[in-house]
Coordinates of C-alpha atoms and ligand atoms in Angstrom, one line a residue:
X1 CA 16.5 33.5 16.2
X2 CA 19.0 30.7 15.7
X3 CA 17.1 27.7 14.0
X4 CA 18.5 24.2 13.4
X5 CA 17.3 23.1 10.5
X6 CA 17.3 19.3 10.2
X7 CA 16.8 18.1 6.6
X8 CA 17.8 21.7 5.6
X9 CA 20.0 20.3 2.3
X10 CA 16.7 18.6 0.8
X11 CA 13.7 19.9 -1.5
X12 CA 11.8 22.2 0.9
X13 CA 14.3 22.1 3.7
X14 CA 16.6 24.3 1.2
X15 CA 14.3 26.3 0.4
X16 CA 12.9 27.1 4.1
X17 CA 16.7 27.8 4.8
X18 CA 16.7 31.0 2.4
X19 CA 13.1 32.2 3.7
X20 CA 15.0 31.8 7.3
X21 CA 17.7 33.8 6.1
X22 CA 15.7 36.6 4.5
X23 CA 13.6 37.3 7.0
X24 CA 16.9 37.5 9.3
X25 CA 17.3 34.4 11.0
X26 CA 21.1 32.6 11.9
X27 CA 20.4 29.1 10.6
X28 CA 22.7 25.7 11.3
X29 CA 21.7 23.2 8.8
X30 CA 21.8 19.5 10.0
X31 CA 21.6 16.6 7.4
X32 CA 23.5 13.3 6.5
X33 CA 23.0 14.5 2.7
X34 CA 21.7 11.2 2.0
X35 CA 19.2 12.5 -0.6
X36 CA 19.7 16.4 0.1
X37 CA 22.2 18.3 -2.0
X38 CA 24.9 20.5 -0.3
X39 CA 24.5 22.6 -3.4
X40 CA 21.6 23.7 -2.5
X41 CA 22.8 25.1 0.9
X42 CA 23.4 28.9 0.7
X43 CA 26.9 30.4 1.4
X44 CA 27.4 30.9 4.8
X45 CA 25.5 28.0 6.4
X46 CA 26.5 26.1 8.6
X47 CA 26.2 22.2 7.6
X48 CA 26.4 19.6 10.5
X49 CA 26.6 16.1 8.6
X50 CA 24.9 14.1 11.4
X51 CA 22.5 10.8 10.6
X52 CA 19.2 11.4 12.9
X53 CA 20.2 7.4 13.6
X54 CA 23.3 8.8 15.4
X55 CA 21.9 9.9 18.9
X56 CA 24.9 10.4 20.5
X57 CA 25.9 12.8 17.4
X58 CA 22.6 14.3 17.8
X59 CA 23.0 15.2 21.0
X60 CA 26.7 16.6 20.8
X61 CA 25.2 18.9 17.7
X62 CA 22.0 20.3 19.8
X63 CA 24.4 21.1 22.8
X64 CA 26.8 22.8 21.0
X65 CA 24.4 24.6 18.1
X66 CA 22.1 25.8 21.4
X67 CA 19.0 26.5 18.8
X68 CA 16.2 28.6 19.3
X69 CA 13.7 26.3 17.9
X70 CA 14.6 23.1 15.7
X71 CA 12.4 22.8 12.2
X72 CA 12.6 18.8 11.3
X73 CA 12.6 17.8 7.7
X74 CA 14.8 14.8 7.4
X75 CA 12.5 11.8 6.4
X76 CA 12.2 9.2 3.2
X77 CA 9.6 10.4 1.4
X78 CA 7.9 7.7 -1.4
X79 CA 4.8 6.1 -1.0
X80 CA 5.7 3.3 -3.1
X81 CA 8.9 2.3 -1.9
X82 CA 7.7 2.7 1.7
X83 CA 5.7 -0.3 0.7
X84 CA 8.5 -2.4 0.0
X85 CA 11.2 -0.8 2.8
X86 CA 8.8 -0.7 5.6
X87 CA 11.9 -1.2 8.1
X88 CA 13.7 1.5 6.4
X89 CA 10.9 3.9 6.3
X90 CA 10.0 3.2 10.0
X91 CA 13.5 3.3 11.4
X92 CA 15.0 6.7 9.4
X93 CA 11.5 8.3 10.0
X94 CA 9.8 6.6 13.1
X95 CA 13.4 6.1 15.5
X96 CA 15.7 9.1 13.7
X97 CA 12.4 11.8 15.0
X98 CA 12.4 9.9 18.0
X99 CA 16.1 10.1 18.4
X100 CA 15.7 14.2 17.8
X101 CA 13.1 14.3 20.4
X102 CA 15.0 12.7 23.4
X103 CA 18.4 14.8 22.3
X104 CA 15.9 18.0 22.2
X105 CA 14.3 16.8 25.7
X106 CA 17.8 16.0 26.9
X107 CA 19.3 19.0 26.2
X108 CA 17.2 22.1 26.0
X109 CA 13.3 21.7 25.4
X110 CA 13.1 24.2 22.4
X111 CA 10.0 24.9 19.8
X112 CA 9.9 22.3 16.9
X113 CA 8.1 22.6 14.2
X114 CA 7.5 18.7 11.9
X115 CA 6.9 18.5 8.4
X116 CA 3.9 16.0 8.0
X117 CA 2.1 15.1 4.9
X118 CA -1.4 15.1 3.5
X119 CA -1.2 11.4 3.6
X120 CA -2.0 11.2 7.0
X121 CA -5.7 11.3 6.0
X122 CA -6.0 8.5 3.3
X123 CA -8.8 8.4 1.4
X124 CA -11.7 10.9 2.4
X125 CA -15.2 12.0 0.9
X126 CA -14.2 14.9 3.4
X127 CA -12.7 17.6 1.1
X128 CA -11.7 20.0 1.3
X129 CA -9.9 18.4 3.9
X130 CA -10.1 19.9 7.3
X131 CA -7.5 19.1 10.2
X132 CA -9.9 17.1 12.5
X133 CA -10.7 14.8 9.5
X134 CA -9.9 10.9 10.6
X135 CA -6.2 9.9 10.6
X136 CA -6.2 7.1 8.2
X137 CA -2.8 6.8 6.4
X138 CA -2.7 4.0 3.4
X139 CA 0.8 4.3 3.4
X140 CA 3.9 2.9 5.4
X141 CA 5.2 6.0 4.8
X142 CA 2.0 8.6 6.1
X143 CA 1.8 6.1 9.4
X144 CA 5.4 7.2 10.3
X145 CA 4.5 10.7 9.6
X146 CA 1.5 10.1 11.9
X147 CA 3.8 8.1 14.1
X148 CA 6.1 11.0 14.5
X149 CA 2.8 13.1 15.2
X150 CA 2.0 11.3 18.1
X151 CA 5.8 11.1 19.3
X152 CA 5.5 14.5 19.5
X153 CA 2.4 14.8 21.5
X154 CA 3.4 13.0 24.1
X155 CA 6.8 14.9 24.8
X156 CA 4.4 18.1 24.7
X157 CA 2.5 16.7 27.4
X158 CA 5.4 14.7 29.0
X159 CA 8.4 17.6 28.7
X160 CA 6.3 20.7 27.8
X161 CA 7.8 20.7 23.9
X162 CA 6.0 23.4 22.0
X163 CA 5.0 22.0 18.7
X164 CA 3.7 23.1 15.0
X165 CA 3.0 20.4 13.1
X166 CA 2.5 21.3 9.0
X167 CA 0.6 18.9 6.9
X168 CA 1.7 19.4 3.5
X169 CA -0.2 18.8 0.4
X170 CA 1.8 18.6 -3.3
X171 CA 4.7 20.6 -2.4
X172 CA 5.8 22.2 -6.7
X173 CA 7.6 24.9 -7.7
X174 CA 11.2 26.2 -7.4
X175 CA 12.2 29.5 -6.1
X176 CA 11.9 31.9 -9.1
X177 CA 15.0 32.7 -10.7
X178 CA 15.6 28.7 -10.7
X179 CA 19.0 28.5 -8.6
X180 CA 17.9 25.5 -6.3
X181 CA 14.3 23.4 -6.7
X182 CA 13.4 19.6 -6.9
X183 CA 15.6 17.3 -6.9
X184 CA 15.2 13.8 -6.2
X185 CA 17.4 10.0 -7.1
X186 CA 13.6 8.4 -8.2
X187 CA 11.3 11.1 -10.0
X188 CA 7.7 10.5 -9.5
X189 CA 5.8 14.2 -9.4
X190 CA 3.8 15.3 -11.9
X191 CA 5.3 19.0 -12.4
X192 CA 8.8 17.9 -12.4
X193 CA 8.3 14.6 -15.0
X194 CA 6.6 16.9 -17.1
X195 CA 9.8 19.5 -17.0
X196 CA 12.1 16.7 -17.6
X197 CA 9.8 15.4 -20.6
X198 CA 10.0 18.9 -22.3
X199 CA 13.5 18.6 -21.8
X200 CA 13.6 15.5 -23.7
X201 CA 14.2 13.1 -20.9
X202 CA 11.4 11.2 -20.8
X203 CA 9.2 10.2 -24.2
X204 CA 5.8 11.4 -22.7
X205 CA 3.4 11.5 -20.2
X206 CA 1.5 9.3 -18.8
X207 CA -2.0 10.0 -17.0
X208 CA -2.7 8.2 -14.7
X209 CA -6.2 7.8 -15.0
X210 CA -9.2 9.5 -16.6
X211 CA -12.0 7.7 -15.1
X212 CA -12.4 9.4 -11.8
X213 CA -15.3 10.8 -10.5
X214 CA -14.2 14.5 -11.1
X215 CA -15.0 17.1 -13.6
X216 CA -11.9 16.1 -16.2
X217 CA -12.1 12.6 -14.9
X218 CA -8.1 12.8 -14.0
X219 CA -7.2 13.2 -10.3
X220 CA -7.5 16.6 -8.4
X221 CA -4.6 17.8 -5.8
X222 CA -3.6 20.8 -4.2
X223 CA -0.5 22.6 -5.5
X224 CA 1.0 24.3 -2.9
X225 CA 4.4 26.6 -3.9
X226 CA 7.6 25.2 -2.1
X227 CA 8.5 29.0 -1.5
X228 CA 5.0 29.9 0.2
X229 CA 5.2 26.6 2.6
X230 CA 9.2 28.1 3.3
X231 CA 7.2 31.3 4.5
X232 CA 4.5 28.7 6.0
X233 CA 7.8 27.3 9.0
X234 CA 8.8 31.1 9.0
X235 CA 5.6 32.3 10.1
X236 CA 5.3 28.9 12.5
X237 CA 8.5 29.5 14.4
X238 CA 7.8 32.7 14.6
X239 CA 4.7 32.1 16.3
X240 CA 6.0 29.7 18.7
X241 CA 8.9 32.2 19.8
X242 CA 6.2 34.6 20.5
X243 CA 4.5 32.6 22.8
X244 CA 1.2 32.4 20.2
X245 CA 0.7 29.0 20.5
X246 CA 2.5 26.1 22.3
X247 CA 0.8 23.0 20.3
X248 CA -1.0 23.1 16.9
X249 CA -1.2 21.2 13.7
X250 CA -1.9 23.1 10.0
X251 CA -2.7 22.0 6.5
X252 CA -0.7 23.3 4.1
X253 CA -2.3 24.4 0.6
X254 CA -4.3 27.0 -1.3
X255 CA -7.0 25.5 -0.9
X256 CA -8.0 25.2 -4.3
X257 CA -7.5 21.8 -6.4
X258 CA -6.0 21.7 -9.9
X259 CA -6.8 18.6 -12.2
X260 CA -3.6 16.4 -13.9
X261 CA -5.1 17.6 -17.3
X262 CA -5.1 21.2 -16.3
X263 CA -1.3 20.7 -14.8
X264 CA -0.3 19.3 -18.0
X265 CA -2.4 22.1 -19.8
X266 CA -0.1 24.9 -17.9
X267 CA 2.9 23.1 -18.8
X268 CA 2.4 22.9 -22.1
X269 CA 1.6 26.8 -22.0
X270 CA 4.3 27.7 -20.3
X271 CA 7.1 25.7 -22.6
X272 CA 5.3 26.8 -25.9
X273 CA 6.1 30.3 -25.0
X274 CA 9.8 28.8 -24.9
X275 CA 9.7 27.6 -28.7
X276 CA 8.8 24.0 -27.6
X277 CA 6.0 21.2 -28.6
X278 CA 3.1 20.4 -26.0
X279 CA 4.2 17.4 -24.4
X280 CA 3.1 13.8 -25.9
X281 CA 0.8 12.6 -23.6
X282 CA -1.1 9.1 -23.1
X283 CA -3.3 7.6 -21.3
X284 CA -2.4 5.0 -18.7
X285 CA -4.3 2.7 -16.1
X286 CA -4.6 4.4 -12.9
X287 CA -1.9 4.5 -10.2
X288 CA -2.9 2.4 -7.0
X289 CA -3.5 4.3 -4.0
X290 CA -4.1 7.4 -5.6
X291 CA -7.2 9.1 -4.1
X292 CA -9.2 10.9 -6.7
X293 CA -9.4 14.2 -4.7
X294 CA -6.7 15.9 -2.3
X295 CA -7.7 19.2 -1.4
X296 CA -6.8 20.5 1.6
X297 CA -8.9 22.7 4.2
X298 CA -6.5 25.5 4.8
X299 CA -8.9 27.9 6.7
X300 CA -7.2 27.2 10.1
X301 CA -3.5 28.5 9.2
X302 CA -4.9 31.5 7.4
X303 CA -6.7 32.5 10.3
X304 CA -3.6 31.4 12.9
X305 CA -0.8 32.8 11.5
X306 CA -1.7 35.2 8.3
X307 CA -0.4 32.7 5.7
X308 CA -1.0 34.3 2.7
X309 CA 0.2 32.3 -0.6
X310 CA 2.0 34.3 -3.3
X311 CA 1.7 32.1 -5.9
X312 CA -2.2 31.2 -6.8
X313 CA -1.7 31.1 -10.3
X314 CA -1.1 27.4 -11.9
X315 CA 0.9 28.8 -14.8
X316 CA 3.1 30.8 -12.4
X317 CA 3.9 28.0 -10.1
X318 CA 4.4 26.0 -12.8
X319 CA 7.2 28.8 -14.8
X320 CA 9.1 28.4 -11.6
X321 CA 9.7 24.7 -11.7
X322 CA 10.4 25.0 -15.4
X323 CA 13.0 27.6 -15.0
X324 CA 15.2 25.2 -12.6
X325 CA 15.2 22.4 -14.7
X326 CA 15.8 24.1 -17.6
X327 CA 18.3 25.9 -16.1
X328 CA 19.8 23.0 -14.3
X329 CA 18.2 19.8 -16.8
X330 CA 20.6 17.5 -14.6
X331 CA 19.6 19.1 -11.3
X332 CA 22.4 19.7 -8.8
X333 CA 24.7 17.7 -10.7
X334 CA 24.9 20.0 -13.6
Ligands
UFG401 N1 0.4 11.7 -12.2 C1 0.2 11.3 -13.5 N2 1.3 11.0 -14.2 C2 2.6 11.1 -13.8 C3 2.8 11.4 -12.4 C4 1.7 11.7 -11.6 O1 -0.9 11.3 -14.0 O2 3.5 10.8 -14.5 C5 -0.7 12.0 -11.4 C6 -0.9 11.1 -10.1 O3 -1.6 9.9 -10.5 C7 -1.7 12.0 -9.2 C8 -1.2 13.4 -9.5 O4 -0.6 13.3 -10.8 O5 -3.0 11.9 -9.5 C9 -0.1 13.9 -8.6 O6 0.9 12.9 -8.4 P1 2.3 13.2 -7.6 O7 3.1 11.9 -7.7 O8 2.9 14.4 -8.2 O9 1.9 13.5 -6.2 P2 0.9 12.7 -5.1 O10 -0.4 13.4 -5.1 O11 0.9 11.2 -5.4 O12 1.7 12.8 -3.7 C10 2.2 14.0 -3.2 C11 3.4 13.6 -2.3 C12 2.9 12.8 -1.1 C13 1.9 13.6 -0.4 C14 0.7 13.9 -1.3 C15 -0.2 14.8 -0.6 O13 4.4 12.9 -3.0 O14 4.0 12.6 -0.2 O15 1.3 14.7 -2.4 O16 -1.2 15.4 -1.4 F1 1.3 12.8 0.6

């Protein structure tokens, strides 16, 4: 198939791209590298530098690209700063998919499948969390996501759009041999401060937290490998070219929550095998907003499409992300 990959240059866009390309697909990436790296685009792909703000552009790029299917990635991505830039975040998110979906309606009506987020639920006593759970997002940026959602709905009922929608939970990991992985201006993940600490970038690590109402007492999440959700849009393009399904909407993650002390506890095994220190670690007040457990209900995609994670193991996910930033302590830049 020929896919257009908007968003393609960032974290889990790049990485999609070279899961595309192994399993023998022509890809076109589209992105306006605002926070996506054109480093991190194989050799041989296509970049259109288009802003999803730019309809006309978008338009122009569909027509002449004639995709396939169109995977959308393209979308600010912090919680916190959604808070404060609720017109950004609701304009590049909220009016840049809209934009996508009139150019896609407008030219040819083609599969898409939408990268959505975990944080559509909010806060739940329902975990593991299952699909049908209540659509709650405490977060400017989880109501675009949502936003988008719906936006999409209505052009599958209005123009017949098929439609996979992937709710992703805590997106780690780098593709192993470390040549491209995470990458963002304003570092807030847990796996990727805790490289950069053992790299000496940061004096230690904070938890947030160690009061919760969980075994450890630090918050549990669900650490899904960047390279198994990349086979997760493989598998869900796939499935829409086929004709298996013309509307659905899957969790994304193993299913299986690790605690921030056991994170920690992984990294510190995996950079002691490397000669270095544990990590200094203290104890801070809790971050607001975070739910104590994120675990998501993945049941429906196994069963859907065979999604089969490769990477179950902590201390395996976690040797990936280590091997890019130490291999690359300055990320794309150097
Ligand atoms: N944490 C620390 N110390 C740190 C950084 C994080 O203790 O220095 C803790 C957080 O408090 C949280 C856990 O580690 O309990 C994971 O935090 P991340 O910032 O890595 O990820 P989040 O769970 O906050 O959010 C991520 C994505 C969201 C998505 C969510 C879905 O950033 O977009 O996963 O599960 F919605």
């Amino acid at each position: 198939m020929k896919l257009l990959v908007v968003g393609g240059a960032g974290y889990i866009g790049s990485h999609t791209v070279r899961q595309l390309r192994g399993a023998g697909h022509e890809v076109v990436v589209l992105d306006n590298l605002s926070s996506g790296h054109r480093e991190a685009l194989l050799e041989g792909v296509k970049l259109v530098q288009v802003d999803l703000l730019d309809a006309e552009g978008l338009r122009a790029a569909l027509a002449a690209h004639q995709p396939d299917a169109v995977i959308h990635f393209a979308a600010l991505i912090e919680v916190g700063e959604s808070m404060g830039a609720p017109g950004r975040y609701y304009r590049n998110n909220v009016v840049g998919s809209l934009n996508l979906l009139e150019a896609i309606a407008q030219t040819r009506v083609v599969p898409l499948v939408f990268s959505s987020t975990a944080a559509v639920y909010g806060t739940t006593d329902d975990v593991p969390i299952p699909e049908d759970a209540p659509l709650r997002p405490e977060s400017v940026y989880g109501e675009t996501k949502l936003m988008t959602e719906r936006m999409i709905h209505a052009f599958h009922a209005a123009h017949g759009l098929p439609f996979v929608v992937l709710r992703y939970f805590n997106v780690c990991g780098a593709a192993p041999g470390g040549e491209i992985g995470e990458d963002h201006a304003n570092k807030t993940h847990l796996i990727e401060l805790a490289c950069l600490t053992a790299l000496g970038q940061r004096e230690k690590m904070k938890v947030f937290g160690d009061d919760y109402p969980t075994p450890d007492g630090t918050c549990i999440r669900d650490y899904i490998h960047v390279q198994d959700l990349a086979d997760a849009h493989v598998l869900a393009v796939e499935a829409l070219e086929r004709g298996q399904m013309t509307a659905a909407t899957y969790n994304v993650g193993l299913g299986h929550g690790f605690s921030v002390r056991e994170v920690l506890d992984a990294v510190d095994a995996v950079i002691t095998e490397d000669g270095l220190p544990v990590l200094p670690r203290e104890l801070a007040p809790r971050r607001a907003g975070d739910p104590p457990r994120l675990v998501a209900d993945a049941r429906r995609i196994v069963q859907d499409l065979g999604f089969k994670p490769q990477f179950m193991d902590l201390k395996e996910i976690v040797r990936t992300a280590w091997e890019w930033h130490r291999r690359h302590p300055h990320g794309f830049e150097g």
